[in-house]
């Protein structure tokens, strides 16, 4: 970590002296996703906050990440985990204030960490002053900033909310308004220039406070079909993302101009970046959002959505390398986030799920590009069983309980062995989501002392990734043979091979070199071969 930050922050880098410009930091960064509400509670109200995060920055520096991305910290209506924003240029009192954010950025800098914020341009909260004004007066300038339709029996078109049910709800006076997510998240009308102007102000507001960029929520949204025509089909949640069946709601060509303008704003602030959430089925379309004059990168969700088997994983890696390579952007790999079931559980749960999650981490951290690590994945947290009465996710409610919702991956972090696992100070209010009774076993304090823990594995992997540029900055080729997936990462001075056994039997792989790291102690290595147990991975520096 220290090495890469130094290259980005100073001109004393040997490569600069040699006449070569160092790569921008974000190209190979490990970005740690902080679910703010669940990270660390400083004042005992059971809610994670900026002061809590600030106190835990040394942990993130120790772990070896390069940057943190914080889920929305803005005043919010609380209908969708902070993704329904009331004021884009403020901090929710639950989390602190703008001075806390500035203090966080300064402390992070001192520790060599950068801070990336979440920005949500597709929709506001229904409690945003613009929406209140729009509801109060259909002829107000604010009403033009949303999608309203006059009263009628049927909604204006067949669009569905991603959280379930129609994408249109009615105001008290009978007008329809569009919300592609929950009714508390009215969609903005980006054909109205005041909307774009206000977001540029928001970007500058935070960039002026020293943040290093933004994760852009629903970056494939914003513009809708100008005539709001019916979609040809309904979205099937099994897809990798939206496709032609949703052609009228997403991925309108006009949106790319927004990213060009935002890129120009970021270009005024050195070393800042934009990373987009672009959930489209066609990866070539996703990559277009990261053309050289648009966002710096777009999150690649293929690994996150692939079942545990060599072919889907190889396809996930290769297709991302091809698509992003085609526009000259690095891939931003993702194995977990606040919207998806935790890896350990997704990959089968228990010992098997844990072994697979550890192996997958070594795979992701070897691949060229940046890697996004979701808070708690470095602890091997499983999906928590959140009782229905404690759930808060609108997906659970809007589907009438048919979809379990995302609360189980948003449960607070276990820090130590105490009853409350150290999330809040002693004697605090209960945590905002219940922490399972047996989570002390995953606590940071325990795993720090355990040389075989998932936390130790992540820390070693991050240190090695920083020390071996073939990892993260190499040229990768992917191949499969039986149950073994191989990624060969060719750097300037060495080649590192990542082997992953995704099958149920131990496999002997011919491979000479020295072992850098293994996901389990039971990997056996002798001259010329590696015996890989089921669900394990190894990094080998080739001779
Ligand atoms: C993104 C966020 C998700 C949120 C949605 C609506 O997909 O990751 O958590 O619910 O956008 O803002
Ligand atoms: Ca708190």
Coordinates of C-alpha atoms and ligand atoms in Angstrom, one line a residue:
X1 CA 0.0 0.0 0.0
X2 CA 2.7 2.4 1.0
X3 CA 4.5 1.9 -2.2
X4 CA 1.5 2.6 -4.5
X5 CA 0.4 5.6 -2.5
X6 CA 3.8 7.1 -2.6
X7 CA 3.8 6.8 -6.4
X8 CA 0.5 8.5 -6.6
X9 CA 1.3 11.3 -4.1
X10 CA 4.8 12.4 -4.8
X11 CA 7.1 12.9 -7.7
X12 CA 10.0 11.1 -6.1
X13 CA 8.8 7.8 -7.5
X14 CA 11.7 6.1 -9.3
X15 CA 9.5 5.6 -12.4
X16 CA 9.0 9.3 -12.6
X17 CA 12.7 9.8 -12.4
X18 CA 13.1 7.2 -15.1
X19 CA 10.7 9.3 -17.3
X20 CA 7.7 7.1 -16.9
X21 CA 4.6 8.4 -15.3
X22 CA 3.2 6.2 -12.5
X23 CA -0.3 4.8 -12.9
X24 CA -3.1 6.6 -11.2
X25 CA -3.8 5.2 -7.8
X26 CA -7.3 4.0 -8.6
X27 CA -6.2 1.6 -11.4
X28 CA -4.9 -1.0 -8.9
X29 CA -6.4 0.2 -5.7
X30 CA -8.0 -2.0 -3.1
X31 CA -11.1 -0.1 -2.1
X32 CA -12.7 -1.1 1.2
X33 CA -16.5 -0.5 1.2
X34 CA -17.6 0.8 4.6
X35 CA -21.3 0.3 5.4
X36 CA -21.3 3.3 7.7
X37 CA -24.3 2.5 9.8
X38 CA -22.8 -0.9 10.7
X39 CA -19.1 -0.1 11.0
X40 CA -18.5 1.4 14.4
X41 CA -20.7 3.3 16.8
X42 CA -18.9 6.0 18.8
X43 CA -21.7 7.5 20.9
X44 CA -23.8 4.4 21.9
X45 CA -27.0 5.0 20.0
X46 CA -26.6 1.7 18.2
X47 CA -25.8 3.3 14.9
X48 CA -22.4 3.4 13.2
X49 CA -21.1 6.9 12.6
X50 CA -18.2 9.0 11.2
X51 CA -16.4 9.3 14.6
X52 CA -16.6 5.5 15.0
X53 CA -15.2 5.0 11.5
X54 CA -12.5 7.6 12.2
X55 CA -11.4 5.7 15.3
X56 CA -11.1 2.5 13.3
X57 CA -9.0 4.0 10.4
X58 CA -5.8 2.5 11.9
X59 CA -7.4 -0.9 11.4
X60 CA -7.9 -0.2 7.7
X61 CA -4.4 1.0 7.4
X62 CA -3.1 -2.1 9.2
X63 CA -5.2 -4.3 6.9
X64 CA -3.5 -2.6 3.9
X65 CA -6.3 -1.2 1.8
X66 CA -5.7 1.9 -0.3
X67 CA -9.1 3.7 0.0
X68 CA -12.5 3.5 1.5
X69 CA -15.8 4.0 -0.1
X70 CA -18.5 5.0 2.3
X71 CA -22.2 4.1 1.7
X72 CA -24.4 7.3 1.7
X73 CA -23.8 9.5 4.7
X74 CA -26.4 12.1 3.8
X75 CA -29.6 13.1 5.6
X76 CA -32.1 10.6 4.4
X77 CA -35.7 9.6 4.7
X78 CA -34.4 6.1 5.8
X79 CA -36.5 4.2 3.3
X80 CA -33.6 2.5 1.5
X81 CA -30.5 2.4 3.7
X82 CA -29.6 6.0 3.0
X83 CA -30.2 5.8 -0.8
X84 CA -33.1 8.2 -0.4
X85 CA -31.3 11.5 0.1
X86 CA -32.9 14.7 1.5
X87 CA -29.8 16.9 1.4
X88 CA -26.8 16.1 -0.8
X89 CA -24.5 18.7 0.8
X90 CA -24.9 17.7 4.4
X91 CA -24.2 14.8 6.8
X92 CA -27.1 12.9 8.5
X93 CA -27.1 13.8 12.2
X94 CA -27.0 10.0 12.9
X95 CA -23.5 10.0 11.5
X96 CA -22.1 13.4 12.6
X97 CA -21.6 16.5 10.7
X98 CA -19.5 18.0 7.8
X99 CA -16.6 18.7 10.2
X100 CA -16.5 15.0 11.1
X101 CA -16.3 14.1 7.4
X102 CA -13.5 16.6 6.9
X103 CA -11.7 15.2 10.0
X104 CA -12.1 11.7 8.6
X105 CA -10.6 12.7 5.3
X106 CA -7.6 14.4 7.0
X107 CA -7.0 11.4 9.3
X108 CA -7.3 9.0 6.4
X109 CA -4.8 11.0 4.4
X110 CA -2.3 10.9 7.2
X111 CA -2.6 7.1 7.2
X112 CA -2.2 6.9 3.4
X113 CA -5.9 6.2 2.8
X114 CA -8.3 8.0 0.4
X115 CA -12.0 8.5 1.0
X116 CA -14.6 8.0 -1.8
X117 CA -18.2 9.0 -1.2
X118 CA -21.4 7.5 -2.6
X119 CA -23.5 9.9 -4.8
X120 CA -27.1 9.1 -5.8
X121 CA -28.2 11.0 -8.9
X122 CA -31.0 8.9 -10.2
X123 CA -33.5 9.7 -7.5
X124 CA -34.0 11.8 -4.3
X125 CA -35.9 11.1 -1.2
X126 CA -39.6 12.0 -1.3
X127 CA -38.7 14.3 1.7
X128 CA -36.2 16.3 -0.5
X129 CA -37.3 19.9 -0.5
X130 CA -37.6 19.7 -4.3
X131 CA -40.1 16.9 -4.1
X132 CA -42.1 18.6 -1.4
X133 CA -42.4 21.7 -3.5
X134 CA -43.3 19.6 -6.5
X135 CA -46.1 17.8 -4.7
X136 CA -47.4 21.1 -3.3
X137 CA -47.6 22.8 -6.7
X138 CA -47.8 21.0 -10.1
X139 CA -46.7 24.2 -11.8
X140 CA -43.6 24.7 -9.7
X141 CA -40.1 24.6 -11.3
X142 CA -39.4 21.7 -8.9
X143 CA -42.2 19.6 -10.4
X144 CA -40.3 19.7 -13.7
X145 CA -37.4 18.0 -12.0
X146 CA -39.3 14.8 -11.5
X147 CA -41.5 12.6 -13.7
X148 CA -45.1 13.5 -13.0
X149 CA -48.2 12.5 -15.1
X150 CA -51.7 13.8 -14.8
X151 CA -54.4 11.8 -12.9
X152 CA -55.7 8.8 -14.8
X153 CA -57.0 5.3 -14.0
X154 CA -53.9 3.5 -15.1
X155 CA -50.3 4.3 -14.6
X156 CA -48.6 6.0 -17.6
X157 CA -46.7 2.9 -18.7
X158 CA -45.8 -0.7 -17.7
X159 CA -42.6 0.0 -15.9
X160 CA -42.0 -2.0 -12.7
X161 CA -40.1 -0.9 -9.6
X162 CA -36.9 -2.9 -9.0
X163 CA -38.1 -3.4 -5.5
X164 CA -41.4 -4.9 -6.6
X165 CA -44.7 -3.5 -7.8
X166 CA -45.4 -0.7 -10.3
X167 CA -42.9 2.0 -10.8
X168 CA -45.6 4.7 -10.5
X169 CA -47.4 5.9 -7.3
X170 CA -49.9 8.7 -6.9
X171 CA -49.7 11.9 -5.0
X172 CA -52.7 13.1 -2.8
X173 CA -54.1 15.0 -5.8
X174 CA -54.1 11.9 -8.0
X175 CA -51.0 12.7 -10.1
X176 CA -48.6 9.8 -10.9
X177 CA -44.9 10.0 -10.2
X178 CA -42.2 7.7 -11.3
X179 CA -40.0 5.7 -8.9
X180 CA -37.8 2.9 -10.3
X181 CA -37.0 1.9 -6.7
X182 CA -39.3 2.5 -3.7
X183 CA -42.1 5.1 -3.7
X184 CA -40.0 7.1 -1.3
X185 CA -37.4 7.5 -4.1
X186 CA -38.9 9.6 -6.9
X187 CA -36.8 9.6 -10.1
X188 CA -35.3 12.8 -11.2
X189 CA -35.9 14.2 -14.6
X190 CA -32.4 14.7 -16.1
X191 CA -33.8 16.5 -19.1
X192 CA -34.2 19.5 -16.8
X193 CA -30.9 21.5 -16.6
X194 CA -31.4 22.6 -13.0
X195 CA -30.9 18.9 -12.0
X196 CA -27.5 18.6 -13.6
X197 CA -26.4 22.0 -12.3
X198 CA -27.2 21.0 -8.7
X199 CA -25.3 17.8 -8.9
X200 CA -22.2 19.5 -10.2
X201 CA -22.5 21.8 -7.1
X202 CA -22.7 18.7 -4.9
X203 CA -19.6 17.1 -6.5
X204 CA -17.6 20.3 -6.0
X205 CA -18.8 20.7 -2.4
X206 CA -17.3 17.3 -1.4
X207 CA -14.2 17.5 -3.7
X208 CA -13.4 20.9 -2.0
X209 CA -13.4 18.9 1.3
X210 CA -10.7 16.6 0.0
X211 CA -12.5 13.5 -1.0
X212 CA -10.9 11.4 -3.7
X213 CA -14.0 10.7 -5.8
X214 CA -17.4 9.1 -5.9
X215 CA -19.1 5.8 -6.4
X216 CA -22.0 6.7 -8.6
X217 CA -25.3 4.9 -7.8
X218 CA -27.4 3.6 -10.6
X219 CA -25.2 5.3 -13.2
X220 CA -27.0 3.5 -16.0
X221 CA -30.2 5.3 -15.0
X222 CA -30.9 9.0 -14.9
X223 CA -32.3 9.5 -18.4
X224 CA -35.5 7.7 -19.4
X225 CA -37.0 7.2 -22.8
X226 CA -38.2 10.7 -23.8
X227 CA -41.7 9.5 -24.5
X228 CA -41.8 7.1 -21.5
X229 CA -42.9 4.2 -23.8
X230 CA -43.7 0.8 -22.4
X231 CA -40.9 -1.7 -21.9
X232 CA -40.9 -4.6 -24.2
X233 CA -40.6 -7.1 -21.4
X234 CA -40.2 -7.5 -17.6
X235 CA -36.9 -7.7 -15.8
X236 CA -35.8 -11.2 -14.8
X237 CA -33.7 -10.9 -11.6
X238 CA -31.6 -13.9 -12.7
X239 CA -29.9 -11.9 -15.4
X240 CA -26.5 -10.2 -14.8
X241 CA -28.3 -6.9 -15.2
X242 CA -30.9 -5.2 -17.4
X243 CA -31.2 -6.0 -21.0
X244 CA -33.3 -5.0 -24.0
X245 CA -36.4 -6.1 -22.2
X246 CA -35.9 -2.9 -20.1
X247 CA -34.8 -0.7 -23.0
X248 CA -37.0 2.3 -22.1
X249 CA -35.9 2.7 -18.5
X250 CA -32.1 2.2 -18.5
X251 CA -29.0 3.0 -20.5
X252 CA -30.3 5.9 -22.6
X253 CA -27.5 7.4 -24.8
X254 CA -27.9 10.8 -23.2
X255 CA -26.5 9.6 -19.9
X256 CA -23.0 9.5 -21.3
X257 CA -22.9 13.3 -21.5
X258 CA -23.5 13.5 -17.8
X259 CA -20.4 11.3 -17.2
X260 CA -18.4 13.5 -19.5
X261 CA -19.3 16.6 -17.6
X262 CA -18.6 14.9 -14.2
X263 CA -15.3 13.7 -15.6
X264 CA -14.4 17.3 -16.5
X265 CA -15.3 18.4 -12.9
X266 CA -13.1 15.6 -11.5
X267 CA -10.3 16.5 -13.8
X268 CA -10.0 19.9 -12.0
X269 CA -9.2 17.9 -8.8
X270 CA -6.0 15.9 -9.2
X271 CA -6.1 12.2 -8.3
X272 CA -9.9 11.9 -8.0
X273 CA -12.0 9.3 -9.7
X274 CA -15.6 8.2 -10.5
X275 CA -16.6 4.5 -10.3
X276 CA -20.0 3.7 -11.6
X277 CA -22.6 1.2 -10.7
X278 CA -23.8 0.0 -14.1
X279 CA -26.0 -3.1 -13.9
X280 CA -26.5 -4.0 -17.5
X281 CA -26.4 -7.5 -18.9
X282 CA -24.2 -6.6 -21.8
X283 CA -20.7 -6.0 -20.5
X284 CA -19.7 -4.1 -23.7
X285 CA -22.4 -1.6 -22.8
X286 CA -21.1 -1.4 -19.2
X287 CA -17.6 -0.7 -20.4
X288 CA -18.8 2.3 -22.5
X289 CA -19.4 4.1 -19.2
X290 CA -15.6 3.9 -18.6
X291 CA -14.4 5.3 -21.9
X292 CA -11.5 7.7 -21.4
X293 CA -13.6 10.8 -21.1
X294 CA -16.3 9.3 -18.9
X295 CA -16.1 7.6 -15.5
X296 CA -12.7 6.2 -14.6
X297 CA -14.2 2.7 -13.9
X298 CA -17.4 0.8 -13.6
X299 CA -17.9 -1.9 -11.0
X300 CA -17.7 -5.4 -12.5
X301 CA -20.4 -7.6 -10.8
X302 CA -19.7 -10.8 -12.7
X303 CA -17.7 -12.6 -10.0
X304 CA -20.3 -11.5 -7.5
X305 CA -23.0 -13.3 -9.5
X306 CA -21.2 -16.4 -10.6
X307 CA -21.8 -19.8 -9.1
X308 CA -18.8 -21.7 -7.7
X309 CA -17.5 -23.5 -10.8
X310 CA -14.6 -23.0 -13.2
X311 CA -16.5 -22.2 -16.3
X312 CA -18.7 -19.4 -14.9
X313 CA -15.7 -17.9 -13.1
X314 CA -13.4 -18.1 -16.1
X315 CA -16.1 -16.5 -18.2
X316 CA -16.6 -13.8 -15.6
X317 CA -13.0 -12.9 -15.6
X318 CA -12.3 -13.2 -19.3
X319 CA -15.4 -11.2 -20.3
X320 CA -14.6 -8.4 -18.0
X321 CA -11.0 -8.3 -19.1
X322 CA -12.1 -8.2 -22.7
X323 CA -14.9 -5.6 -22.3
X324 CA -13.0 -3.1 -20.2
X325 CA -9.8 -3.8 -22.1
X326 CA -11.7 -2.7 -25.2
X327 CA -12.1 0.8 -23.8
X328 CA -8.7 1.0 -22.0
X329 CA -10.2 0.9 -18.5
X330 CA -9.0 -1.3 -15.7
X331 CA -11.5 -3.8 -14.3
X332 CA -13.0 -3.1 -10.8
X333 CA -13.6 -6.5 -9.3
X334 CA -16.3 -7.1 -6.8
X335 CA -17.0 -10.2 -4.7
X336 CA -19.4 -8.8 -2.2
X337 CA -21.4 -5.7 -1.4
X338 CA -24.3 -4.4 0.6
X339 CA -26.9 -5.6 -1.9
X340 CA -25.8 -9.3 -2.2
X341 CA -25.8 -12.3 0.1
X342 CA -22.4 -12.7 1.8
X343 CA -19.9 -14.8 -0.1
X344 CA -19.5 -17.4 2.6
X345 CA -23.2 -18.2 2.5
X346 CA -23.5 -17.8 -1.3
X347 CA -20.8 -20.3 -1.8
X348 CA -22.4 -23.0 0.3
X349 CA -22.0 -21.8 3.9
X350 CA -20.1 -23.4 6.8
X351 CA -16.6 -24.7 6.3
X352 CA -17.1 -25.2 2.6
X353 CA -18.4 -21.7 2.0
X354 CA -15.6 -20.2 4.1
X355 CA -13.0 -22.1 2.2
X356 CA -14.4 -21.0 -1.1
X357 CA -14.7 -17.4 0.0
X358 CA -11.0 -17.4 1.0
X359 CA -10.0 -19.0 -2.3
X360 CA -12.1 -16.5 -4.2
X361 CA -10.5 -13.6 -2.4
X362 CA -7.0 -14.8 -3.6
X363 CA -8.4 -15.0 -7.1
X364 CA -9.8 -11.5 -7.0
X365 CA -6.8 -9.9 -5.4
X366 CA -4.5 -11.4 -8.1
X367 CA -6.5 -10.1 -11.0
X368 CA -5.3 -6.9 -12.8
X369 CA -7.3 -3.8 -11.9
X370 CA -8.9 -2.6 -8.7
X371 CA -10.6 -4.7 -6.1
X372 CA -13.6 -3.7 -3.9
X373 CA -13.7 -5.5 -0.5
X374 CA -17.0 -5.2 1.4
X375 CA -16.6 -4.6 5.1
X376 CA -16.8 -7.9 7.0
X377 CA -15.8 -10.0 4.0
X378 CA -12.2 -9.8 5.4
X379 CA -13.6 -11.5 8.5
X380 CA -15.4 -14.2 6.6
X381 CA -18.8 -13.1 7.9
X382 CA -21.7 -15.3 6.8
X383 CA -25.1 -13.8 5.9
X384 CA -26.8 -13.1 9.2
X385 CA -30.3 -14.5 9.8
X386 CA -32.2 -11.3 10.5
X387 CA -35.7 -12.0 12.0
X388 CA -38.5 -10.6 9.8
X389 CA -39.6 -8.2 12.6
X390 CA -36.2 -6.6 12.6
X391 CA -35.9 -6.2 8.8
X392 CA -35.8 -2.8 7.2
X393 CA -35.0 -3.5 3.5
X394 CA -37.9 -2.2 1.2
X395 CA -37.2 -5.3 -1.0
X396 CA -38.6 -7.5 1.8
X397 CA -41.7 -5.3 2.3
X398 CA -42.5 -4.6 -1.3
X399 CA -42.3 -8.2 -2.3
X400 CA -44.7 -9.1 0.5
X401 CA -41.9 -11.1 2.1
X402 CA -41.3 -13.2 -1.0
X403 CA -37.7 -11.8 -1.3
X404 CA -35.7 -12.1 1.9
X405 CA -34.1 -8.7 1.4
X406 CA -30.6 -7.4 2.0
X407 CA -30.5 -6.8 5.8
X408 CA -28.5 -10.0 6.4
X409 CA -25.4 -8.6 4.7
X410 CA -25.7 -5.2 6.5
X411 CA -25.4 -6.4 10.2
X412 CA -22.8 -4.5 12.3
X413 CA -19.1 -5.5 12.5
X414 CA -17.9 -7.7 15.4
X415 CA -14.8 -6.0 16.8
X416 CA -14.1 -7.9 20.0
X417 CA -15.1 -10.6 22.4
X418 CA -17.4 -8.6 24.6
X419 CA -21.2 -9.2 24.6
X420 CA -21.9 -6.4 22.2
X421 CA -18.9 -7.5 20.1
X422 CA -17.5 -4.0 20.5
X423 CA -19.6 -2.3 17.8
X424 CA -20.9 0.2 20.3
X425 CA -19.4 1.4 23.7
X426 CA -20.5 -0.5 26.8
X427 CA -24.0 0.1 27.9
X428 CA -25.2 1.4 24.5
X429 CA -28.6 1.0 22.9
X430 CA -29.1 -2.2 20.9
X431 CA -27.5 -2.2 17.5
X432 CA -29.8 -0.9 14.7
X433 CA -29.9 -4.5 13.3
X434 CA -29.5 -7.4 15.7
X435 CA -26.0 -8.9 15.8
X436 CA -26.2 -12.8 15.9
X437 CA -25.3 -14.2 19.3
X438 CA -22.4 -16.2 18.1
X439 CA -20.6 -13.5 16.2
X440 CA -17.8 -13.1 18.7
X441 CA -16.1 -16.0 16.8
X442 CA -15.6 -13.6 13.9
X443 CA -14.4 -10.7 15.9
X444 CA -11.4 -8.7 14.6
X445 CA -9.6 -9.1 18.0
X446 CA -9.8 -12.9 17.8
X447 CA -8.8 -13.1 14.1
X448 CA -5.9 -10.7 14.6
X449 CA -4.3 -13.2 17.0
X450 CA -5.0 -16.2 14.8
X451 CA -2.4 -16.9 12.0
X452 CA -4.9 -19.0 10.1
X453 CA -7.9 -16.6 10.2
X454 CA -9.5 -15.1 7.2
X455 CA -8.5 -11.6 8.4
X456 CA -4.8 -12.7 8.5
X457 CA -5.2 -14.2 5.0
X458 CA -6.6 -10.9 3.6
X459 CA -3.8 -8.9 5.3
X460 CA -1.1 -11.1 3.9
X461 CA -2.7 -11.0 0.5
X462 CA -2.9 -7.2 0.5
X463 CA 0.8 -6.9 1.5
X464 CA 1.9 -9.3 -1.2
X465 CA -0.3 -7.6 -3.8
X466 CA 1.5 -4.4 -3.0
X467 CA 4.9 -6.0 -3.1
X468 CA 4.4 -8.0 -6.3
X469 CA 3.2 -5.8 -9.2
X470 CA 2.5 -8.8 -11.4
X471 CA -0.6 -9.1 -9.1
X472 CA -3.0 -6.3 -9.8
X473 CA -0.9 -4.6 -12.5
X474 CA 0.1 -7.6 -14.6
X475 CA -1.3 -9.0 -17.9
X476 CA -3.6 -11.8 -17.1
X477 CA -4.5 -14.9 -19.0
X478 CA -7.2 -17.2 -17.8
X479 CA -7.5 -20.9 -18.4
X480 CA -9.3 -23.9 -16.9
X481 CA -8.5 -27.6 -16.7
X482 CA -11.0 -29.8 -15.0
X483 CA -11.8 -28.2 -11.7
X484 CA -8.8 -25.9 -11.7
X485 CA -8.9 -22.3 -12.8
X486 CA -5.6 -20.7 -13.5
X487 CA -4.9 -17.0 -13.9
X488 CA -1.3 -16.3 -15.0
X489 CA -0.3 -12.7 -14.2
X490 CA 2.7 -11.6 -16.1
X491 CA 4.5 -8.6 -14.7
X492 CA 7.6 -6.7 -15.8
X493 CA 9.9 -8.7 -13.6
X494 CA 8.1 -11.9 -12.6
X495 CA 5.0 -14.0 -13.3
X496 CA 2.6 -15.0 -10.6
X497 CA 0.2 -17.8 -11.1
X498 CA -3.1 -18.0 -9.1
X499 CA -4.5 -21.6 -9.1
X500 CA -7.9 -22.3 -7.7
X501 CA -9.3 -25.8 -7.2
X502 CA -13.1 -25.4 -7.5
X503 CA -13.8 -29.1 -7.3
X504 CA -14.4 -31.6 -4.5
X505 CA -11.2 -33.6 -4.9
X506 CA -7.5 -32.7 -4.2
X507 CA -5.8 -32.0 -7.5
X508 CA -2.1 -32.2 -8.3
X509 CA -1.0 -29.4 -10.5
X510 CA 2.4 -29.3 -12.2
X511 CA 3.9 -25.9 -11.4
X512 CA 7.4 -25.0 -10.5
X513 CA 8.2 -21.9 -8.5
X514 CA 7.8 -20.6 -5.0
X515 CA 4.6 -20.4 -3.1
X516 CA 3.7 -16.9 -2.0
X517 CA 0.4 -17.6 -0.3
X518 CA -2.2 -20.3 0.1
X519 CA -5.8 -20.0 1.1
X520 CA -5.5 -23.0 3.4
X521 CA -2.6 -24.6 5.3
X522 CA -3.3 -27.9 3.7
X523 CA -1.9 -27.0 0.3
X524 CA 1.2 -29.2 -0.3
X525 CA 4.0 -28.0 -2.5
X526 CA 7.0 -29.9 -3.7
X527 CA 9.5 -29.4 -6.5
X528 CA 7.4 -29.1 -9.7
X529 CA 3.9 -29.6 -8.3
X530 CA 1.2 -28.3 -6.0
X531 CA -1.4 -30.5 -4.3
X532 CA -4.5 -28.3 -4.0
X533 CA -7.2 -29.5 -1.7
X534 CA -10.9 -28.9 -2.6
X535 CA -12.0 -25.2 -2.6
X536 CA -8.5 -23.8 -2.2
X537 CA -6.2 -21.3 -4.0
X538 CA -2.5 -20.6 -4.2
X539 CA -0.3 -17.9 -5.5
X540 CA 3.0 -19.2 -7.0
X541 CA 5.8 -17.1 -8.4
X542 CA 7.1 -18.9 -11.4
X543 CA 10.8 -19.8 -11.6
Ligands
LIG1 C1 -28.0 0.8 -5.7 C2 -27.6 0.5 -4.3 C3 -28.7 -0.1 -3.6 C4 -29.9 0.9 -3.6 C5 -30.2 1.3 -5.0 C6 -31.2 2.4 -5.1 O1 -28.2 -0.4 -6.4 O2 -26.4 -0.2 -4.3 O3 -28.4 -0.4 -2.2 O4 -31.0 0.3 -3.0 O5 -29.1 1.6 -5.8 O6 -30.5 3.6 -4.8
LIG2 CA1 -23.7 6.3 16.8

